Each structure stands twice: as C-alpha cells, then as structure tokens.
Coordinates of C-alpha atoms in Angstrom, one line a residue:
M1 CA 0.0 0.1 0.0
P2 CA 1.2 3.4 -0.6
N3 CA 2.8 5.2 2.4
I4 CA 1.1 8.5 3.0
Y5 CA 4.0 9.5 5.2
K6 CA 6.1 9.4 2.1
E7 CA 3.6 11.1 0.0
I8 CA 3.3 14.0 2.5
Q9 CA 6.9 14.9 2.3
K10 CA 6.8 15.1 -1.6
R11 CA 3.9 17.3 -2.0
I12 CA 0.9 19.3 -0.4
L13 CA -1.8 16.6 -0.2
V14 CA -5.3 17.7 -1.0
L15 CA -8.4 16.7 1.1
D16 CA -11.9 16.4 -0.6
G17 CA -14.5 19.1 0.1
A18 CA -18.1 18.8 1.3
M19 CA -20.0 15.8 1.3
G20 CA -23.3 17.1 2.6
T21 CA -23.1 20.1 0.0
M22 CA -22.9 17.6 -2.7
L23 CA -25.6 15.4 -1.5
Q24 CA -28.0 18.4 -1.3
A25 CA -27.7 19.0 -5.0
Y26 CA -29.5 15.3 -5.4
K27 CA -32.5 16.7 -3.6
F28 CA -33.2 13.1 -2.2
T29 CA -36.6 12.7 -0.7
E30 CA -37.8 11.0 2.5
A31 CA -38.3 7.8 0.2
D32 CA -35.0 8.2 -1.3
F33 CA -33.3 8.0 2.2
R34 CA -35.4 4.9 3.0
G35 CA -34.9 3.0 -0.1
E36 CA -36.6 -0.5 -0.1
R37 CA -34.9 -1.8 2.9
F38 CA -36.1 0.8 5.3
K39 CA -39.5 1.7 3.6
E40 CA -41.5 1.0 6.7
Y41 CA -39.1 2.3 9.3
L42 CA -40.9 4.0 12.2
T43 CA -38.8 7.3 12.4
P44 CA -38.2 9.8 9.7
L45 CA -34.9 9.2 7.9
Q46 CA -34.4 12.2 5.6
G47 CA -31.3 14.1 6.5
N48 CA -29.6 11.0 7.7
N49 CA -26.7 11.5 5.2
D50 CA -24.6 8.5 6.5
L51 CA -27.4 6.0 5.7
L52 CA -27.3 7.2 1.8
S53 CA -24.2 4.8 2.0
I54 CA -26.5 1.7 2.2
T55 CA -29.6 3.3 0.3
Q56 CA -28.1 5.3 -2.3
P57 CA -24.4 4.1 -2.6
K58 CA -24.2 5.0 -6.3
A59 CA -24.5 8.7 -5.3
I60 CA -21.7 8.4 -2.5
K61 CA -19.5 6.8 -5.2
E62 CA -20.1 9.5 -7.7
V63 CA -19.3 12.2 -5.0
H64 CA -15.9 10.4 -4.2
A65 CA -15.1 10.2 -7.9
K66 CA -15.8 13.8 -8.7
Y67 CA -13.4 14.8 -5.7
F68 CA -10.8 12.5 -6.9
E69 CA -11.3 13.9 -10.3
A70 CA -11.0 17.5 -9.1
G71 CA -7.4 16.5 -7.7
A72 CA -8.0 15.3 -4.2
D73 CA -5.5 12.9 -2.6
I74 CA -7.8 11.8 0.2
V75 CA -11.5 11.6 0.2
E76 CA -13.3 11.4 3.6
T77 CA -15.8 8.5 4.3
N78 CA -19.5 9.5 4.4
T79 CA -19.6 8.7 8.2
F80 CA -19.6 12.1 10.0
S81 CA -22.3 10.9 12.4
G82 CA -21.5 7.2 12.4
T83 CA -21.7 6.6 16.0
T84 CA -24.4 5.1 18.1
I85 CA -24.6 8.4 20.0
A86 CA -25.4 10.2 16.9
M87 CA -27.4 7.6 15.3
A88 CA -29.8 7.6 18.3
D89 CA -31.6 10.4 16.6
Y90 CA -32.8 8.1 14.1
Q91 CA -33.1 5.0 16.4
M92 CA -30.5 3.4 14.1
E93 CA -27.9 2.3 16.6
D94 CA -28.0 -1.2 15.5
L95 CA -26.7 -0.1 11.9
V96 CA -23.7 1.6 13.0
Y97 CA -21.1 -0.9 12.1
E98 CA -22.7 -1.5 8.8
L99 CA -22.9 2.2 7.9
N100 CA -19.2 2.7 8.6
Y101 CA -18.0 -0.6 6.9
E102 CA -20.2 0.0 3.8
S103 CA -19.0 3.8 3.7
A104 CA -15.4 2.9 3.8
K105 CA -15.5 0.1 1.4
I106 CA -17.2 2.4 -1.3
A107 CA -14.7 5.0 -0.9
K108 CA -11.7 2.6 -1.1
E109 CA -13.2 1.0 -4.3
V110 CA -13.1 4.4 -5.9
A111 CA -9.8 5.3 -4.3
D112 CA -8.3 2.0 -5.9
E113 CA -9.7 2.8 -9.3
F114 CA -8.0 6.2 -9.3
T115 CA -4.6 4.8 -8.0
A116 CA -4.6 2.2 -10.7
R117 CA -5.3 4.7 -13.3
E118 CA -2.6 7.1 -11.9
P119 CA 0.1 5.2 -9.7
R120 CA 2.3 8.0 -9.4
K121 CA -0.6 9.8 -7.6
P122 CA -2.1 7.2 -4.9
R123 CA -5.5 8.0 -3.6
F124 CA -6.2 7.5 0.2
V125 CA -9.4 7.2 2.3
A126 CA -9.8 8.9 5.5
G127 CA -12.5 7.4 8.0
S128 CA -14.5 10.5 9.2
I129 CA -15.0 10.5 12.9
G130 CA -17.2 13.4 13.8
P131 CA -17.6 15.1 17.2
T132 CA -21.1 13.5 18.1
N133 CA -24.0 15.7 19.1
R134 CA -23.0 15.5 22.8
T135 CA -20.2 17.3 24.7
A136 CA -18.3 15.7 27.6
S137 CA -16.8 19.0 29.0
M138 CA -20.0 21.1 29.2
S139 CA -23.6 20.8 30.4
P140 CA -26.4 21.3 28.1
D141 CA -28.7 22.6 30.9
V142 CA -27.8 26.1 31.9
N143 CA -29.8 25.4 35.3
D144 CA -27.5 22.5 35.9
P145 CA -23.9 23.2 35.0
G146 CA -22.6 20.1 36.7
Y147 CA -24.6 17.9 34.5
R148 CA -23.1 16.0 31.5
A149 CA -25.1 14.5 28.7
V150 CA -22.4 11.9 27.8
T151 CA -19.4 10.4 29.7
F152 CA -16.0 9.7 28.5
D153 CA -16.4 6.0 28.7
E154 CA -19.7 6.1 26.7
L155 CA -17.8 8.1 24.1
R156 CA -14.9 5.7 24.0
I157 CA -17.2 2.7 23.6
A158 CA -19.1 4.5 20.6
Y159 CA -15.9 5.6 19.0
K160 CA -14.4 2.3 19.2
L161 CA -17.1 0.6 17.4
Q162 CA -16.9 3.3 14.6
V163 CA -13.2 2.8 14.4
E164 CA -13.1 -0.9 14.1
A165 CA -15.8 -0.8 11.2
L166 CA -13.9 1.9 9.2
I167 CA -10.7 -0.1 9.4
D168 CA -12.4 -3.3 8.3
G169 CA -14.1 -1.4 5.4
G170 CA -10.7 -0.4 4.2
A171 CA -10.0 3.1 5.5
D172 CA -6.2 4.1 5.1
L173 CA -6.2 6.6 7.8
L174 CA -8.6 7.9 10.5
L175 CA -9.9 11.7 10.7
V176 CA -11.0 12.9 14.0
E177 CA -12.7 16.2 12.7
T178 CA -14.7 19.2 14.0
V179 CA -13.5 18.8 17.2
F180 CA -15.4 21.5 19.3
D181 CA -14.8 19.7 22.7
T182 CA -11.3 18.4 23.1
L183 CA -12.5 15.7 25.9
N184 CA -14.6 14.1 23.1
A185 CA -11.7 14.2 20.8
K186 CA -9.4 12.4 23.6
A187 CA -12.0 9.7 23.9
A188 CA -11.9 9.1 20.0
L189 CA -8.2 9.2 20.2
F190 CA -8.3 6.7 23.2
A191 CA -10.4 4.4 21.2
I192 CA -8.2 4.5 18.2
E193 CA -5.2 3.7 20.4
E194 CA -7.2 0.7 22.1
V195 CA -7.8 -0.9 18.6
K196 CA -4.5 -0.4 17.4
D197 CA -2.9 -2.3 20.4
E198 CA -5.7 -5.0 20.3
R199 CA -5.1 -5.7 16.6
K200 CA -1.4 -4.7 16.7
I201 CA -1.7 -2.4 13.8
D202 CA -0.7 1.2 13.1
I203 CA -3.0 3.5 11.1
P204 CA -2.1 7.3 10.5
I205 CA -4.4 9.8 12.5
M206 CA -5.5 13.2 11.4
L207 CA -6.9 15.5 14.1
S208 CA -9.0 18.5 13.1
G209 CA -10.2 20.9 15.6
T210 CA -12.7 23.8 15.1
I211 CA -12.2 27.4 16.1
T212 CA -16.0 28.3 16.9
D213 CA -16.1 32.1 16.4
A214 CA -14.0 35.2 16.7
S215 CA -12.9 34.6 20.1
G216 CA -10.2 32.1 18.7
R217 CA -11.1 29.3 20.9
T218 CA -12.7 26.0 20.8
L219 CA -16.4 25.5 22.0
S220 CA -14.9 24.1 25.2
G221 CA -12.7 27.1 25.4
Q222 CA -9.3 26.3 24.3
T223 CA -7.0 28.4 22.1
A224 CA -5.4 26.9 19.1
E225 CA -2.1 26.5 20.9
A226 CA -4.0 24.9 24.2
F227 CA -5.7 22.5 21.8
L228 CA -2.6 21.4 20.3
I229 CA -0.6 20.8 23.5
S230 CA -3.6 18.8 24.9
V231 CA -3.4 16.3 22.0
S232 CA 0.4 16.1 21.4
H233 CA 0.7 12.9 23.5
I234 CA -0.7 11.1 20.6
P235 CA 1.4 10.1 17.5
L236 CA -0.4 12.0 14.9
L237 CA 0.1 12.3 11.1
S238 CA -1.4 15.9 11.2
V239 CA -3.2 18.3 13.5
G240 CA -5.2 21.2 12.1
F241 CA -8.6 23.0 11.8
N242 CA -11.8 22.9 9.8
C243 CA -15.3 24.1 9.7
A244 CA -16.8 27.3 11.3
L245 CA -14.7 29.8 9.5
G246 CA -13.6 30.6 6.0
A247 CA -9.9 30.4 5.0
N248 CA -8.8 34.1 5.7
L249 CA -10.3 33.8 9.3
L250 CA -8.7 30.4 9.9
Q251 CA -5.1 31.7 8.9
P252 CA -4.1 33.1 12.3
H253 CA -4.7 29.8 14.1
L254 CA -2.8 28.0 11.6
E255 CA 0.0 30.3 12.2
A256 CA -0.5 29.8 16.0
I257 CA 0.3 26.0 15.7
A258 CA 2.5 25.7 12.7
S259 CA 5.7 26.7 14.6
K260 CA 5.0 24.6 17.4
T261 CA 4.7 21.1 16.3
A262 CA 6.3 18.5 14.3
F263 CA 3.2 17.0 13.1
A264 CA 2.1 18.0 9.8
I265 CA -0.7 20.7 9.5
S266 CA -4.0 20.4 7.8
A267 CA -6.9 22.8 7.1
H268 CA -10.1 22.5 5.4
P269 CA -12.1 25.8 5.9
N270 CA -15.6 26.6 4.9
A271 CA -16.1 28.4 1.7
G272 CA -16.4 31.5 3.6
L273 CA -19.1 32.4 6.2
P274 CA -22.8 31.4 5.7
N275 CA -25.3 34.0 4.4
A276 CA -28.7 34.9 5.8
F277 CA -30.0 31.6 4.1
G278 CA -27.4 29.4 5.6
E279 CA -25.6 29.1 2.1
Y280 CA -22.1 29.6 1.2
D281 CA -21.4 32.2 -1.4
E282 CA -17.6 32.1 -1.7
T283 CA -16.4 31.0 -5.2
A284 CA -13.6 28.5 -5.9
E285 CA -11.4 31.4 -6.9
E286 CA -12.0 33.6 -3.9
M287 CA -11.3 30.6 -1.7
A288 CA -8.3 29.6 -3.6
D289 CA -6.9 33.4 -3.6
Q290 CA -7.2 33.2 0.3
I291 CA -5.5 29.9 0.8
E292 CA -2.5 31.0 -1.3
D293 CA -1.4 33.0 1.7
Y294 CA -1.2 29.5 3.6
L295 CA 1.0 28.4 0.9
K296 CA 3.1 31.2 0.5
K297 CA 3.8 31.3 4.1
G298 CA 4.6 27.5 4.4
L299 CA 1.8 26.7 6.8
I300 CA 0.2 23.7 5.2
N301 CA 0.8 19.9 4.4
I302 CA -2.8 19.0 3.8
I303 CA -5.5 21.4 2.4
G304 CA -9.1 20.8 1.5
G305 CA -12.6 22.3 2.1
C306 CA -15.5 22.0 4.5
C307 CA -19.0 23.4 4.2
G308 CA -20.1 25.0 1.2
T309 CA -17.1 23.4 -1.0
T310 CA -17.4 21.5 -4.2
P311 CA -15.1 19.8 -6.7
E312 CA -14.7 23.2 -8.2
H313 CA -13.2 24.6 -5.0
I314 CA -11.2 21.5 -4.6
S315 CA -9.9 21.7 -8.1
A316 CA -8.9 25.6 -7.8
I317 CA -7.0 24.7 -4.7
A318 CA -5.3 21.6 -6.0
E319 CA -4.0 23.5 -9.1
L320 CA -2.7 26.0 -6.7
A321 CA -1.3 23.7 -4.2
A322 CA 0.7 22.0 -6.8
K323 CA 2.7 25.1 -7.3
Y324 CA 4.1 25.1 -3.8
Q325 CA 6.2 23.1 -1.6
P326 CA 4.7 21.7 1.6
R327 CA 5.6 23.0 5.1
K328 CA 8.6 21.6 6.5
C329 CA 7.9 19.0 9.4
K330 CA 10.6 19.1 12.1

C-alpha cells in the first residue's frame, strides 16, 4: 500500500470538499433516504446522510469520484455521524457498524480505481469521525452546570465501534474532525489507540479542531495552541482545523500552531461564512486566493474544504497547491 507518510513529504496533499453540500444537489426525498430496505421504518430518515451509503451507494460513489477527478489525494468516508450516539436520533444504533463498513468500502473502491489509473498519485481514504451531538466537557442545561449528557466511557465505546468498522471497510487513515470539545476528541483518540493495540496495527491519524468564532477558541474554551498541547501526546499524522470559519479567518490559528509542532498541519475551511439563508457564496477562485496565503507562508501539509465547498473549489485549491512546497515538518 502507498505510504502516506512518504507522500506528505513530496507534496501538499489535497483533501476533498463537503459531502453534505454535494448530496444536497441530489434533492433526495424521504423515500430516497429509506430505499426499499427501510420503507416501513418507524422514524423519519430524511437528513441522515450516513444512511445513503446503504440506500444510495451510487450517489456516494459519484461524489468521491468527482473529488478525486478534481485533484483530491484523500477523500473522507460518509460517516460524520457514524456513532451510536449520533445515530440514536434516528433509532439506528444497530446499523452503526454496517454504515461505517459500507462507507469505507465504497470510498476505498473509488480510491483504488484512481490509484490504478495514476499510480504516481496514490489516493487515500480517511475514515471520518465526527464529534457527535453531545459534549463531555459542558452541560447542555444552563440550570445544572454540573450535568453531562455523555461520559468519556460512553464516547470511547461508541468511537471504538466506529473505528473498527472503518478499518474493516478499508480506511487508510482516520480523521477525527470538527472537534469542538477536546475531551470528546480524547475519547476518540483513546478508542483508536485501543484498537491499534488489540489488532497490533498502526494507522495514521489526522486530528482537526474547530475554532468556533472570533474569540479564537474551541467551544470548550481552548485556544489553538492549548488544543495542540492537549493532544500532542498521541502520535498524529497531522493536526489542524476545519469548519466554522472561512480560509482568511482560519489563517491566524494555523499560524499559532505551525511553528509549535512536528506534526503535519491540515486545514479544510468553509467556503466563507454562511449568508442569511445558511448558504455559502464564496467562489472557488475567492477561496483559492485566500488559501494561497497559507501556501506562501509554508503553513500547510494537507489542504481541503469543508461546508459549502464543491469539486470546483477543490480543483482550484489542488491546482494552486501543486505550485508550492509543503510545510517542512521538524
């Protein structure tokens, strides 16, 4: 198998763009989400994008292929909400292993096709591990600040099942992303280390936090540098940030960590900030112009897009990234 540690030294690697943005264009109905298998399911399923890996696998495969065609080196599996905790919203906890396995399998099939076509540019699959819809550090109840909706152990168990399925399905690396609570991320990292120990394997790990607003902190209150320090005990392929902010607003936080770690640095910002309708207006050219500042300053090893980004955005970013050398890791 191609070694991503070698590839990341040769060039800036390009991550894919938004899966959700692409799936919205299909305008799937409730019936489309259900398919034949879940036709009589008791709860509404529209919006459960992870389920589409089972009910609309052709669409998921198409999205991965479009991102690879646009120049991506790495695509993320369609598993952002693939834990028993998040799937409880749809009463689909029992499907979690299958959802993650099938999602990784689909992405790996497409990656292998593109690698066979262009052996000099191997393609990789990152198992996407989202933050869940609960936080271990803060109370969801303002009247009971000591209350927690989830425990570290509950998160660890949920993440472990997801990690096992992603690896079994063929993921080349794992991406713990959109981290708004570092304690949640630590539970995911703990689960990954458990699986690595039990299986006697090593798998690269990307970790990507989220700076939630102009305060420059994660939702659980950490600055970019504090976030880096609190996760640096784990051997990571890369650490970085995604979501919440556009490329220009994310830059200071990348600068804050780039000189303080030997890990590779990743970023996949949004296509600007959402407008009044929750849509993203920033064009591929506008986003690429902002990202060029990352490249000129040597901040980045892995670059891609989050909310609102499409293959057009990734194509512009990939074209630009090819002109620059990756950040030097210590």
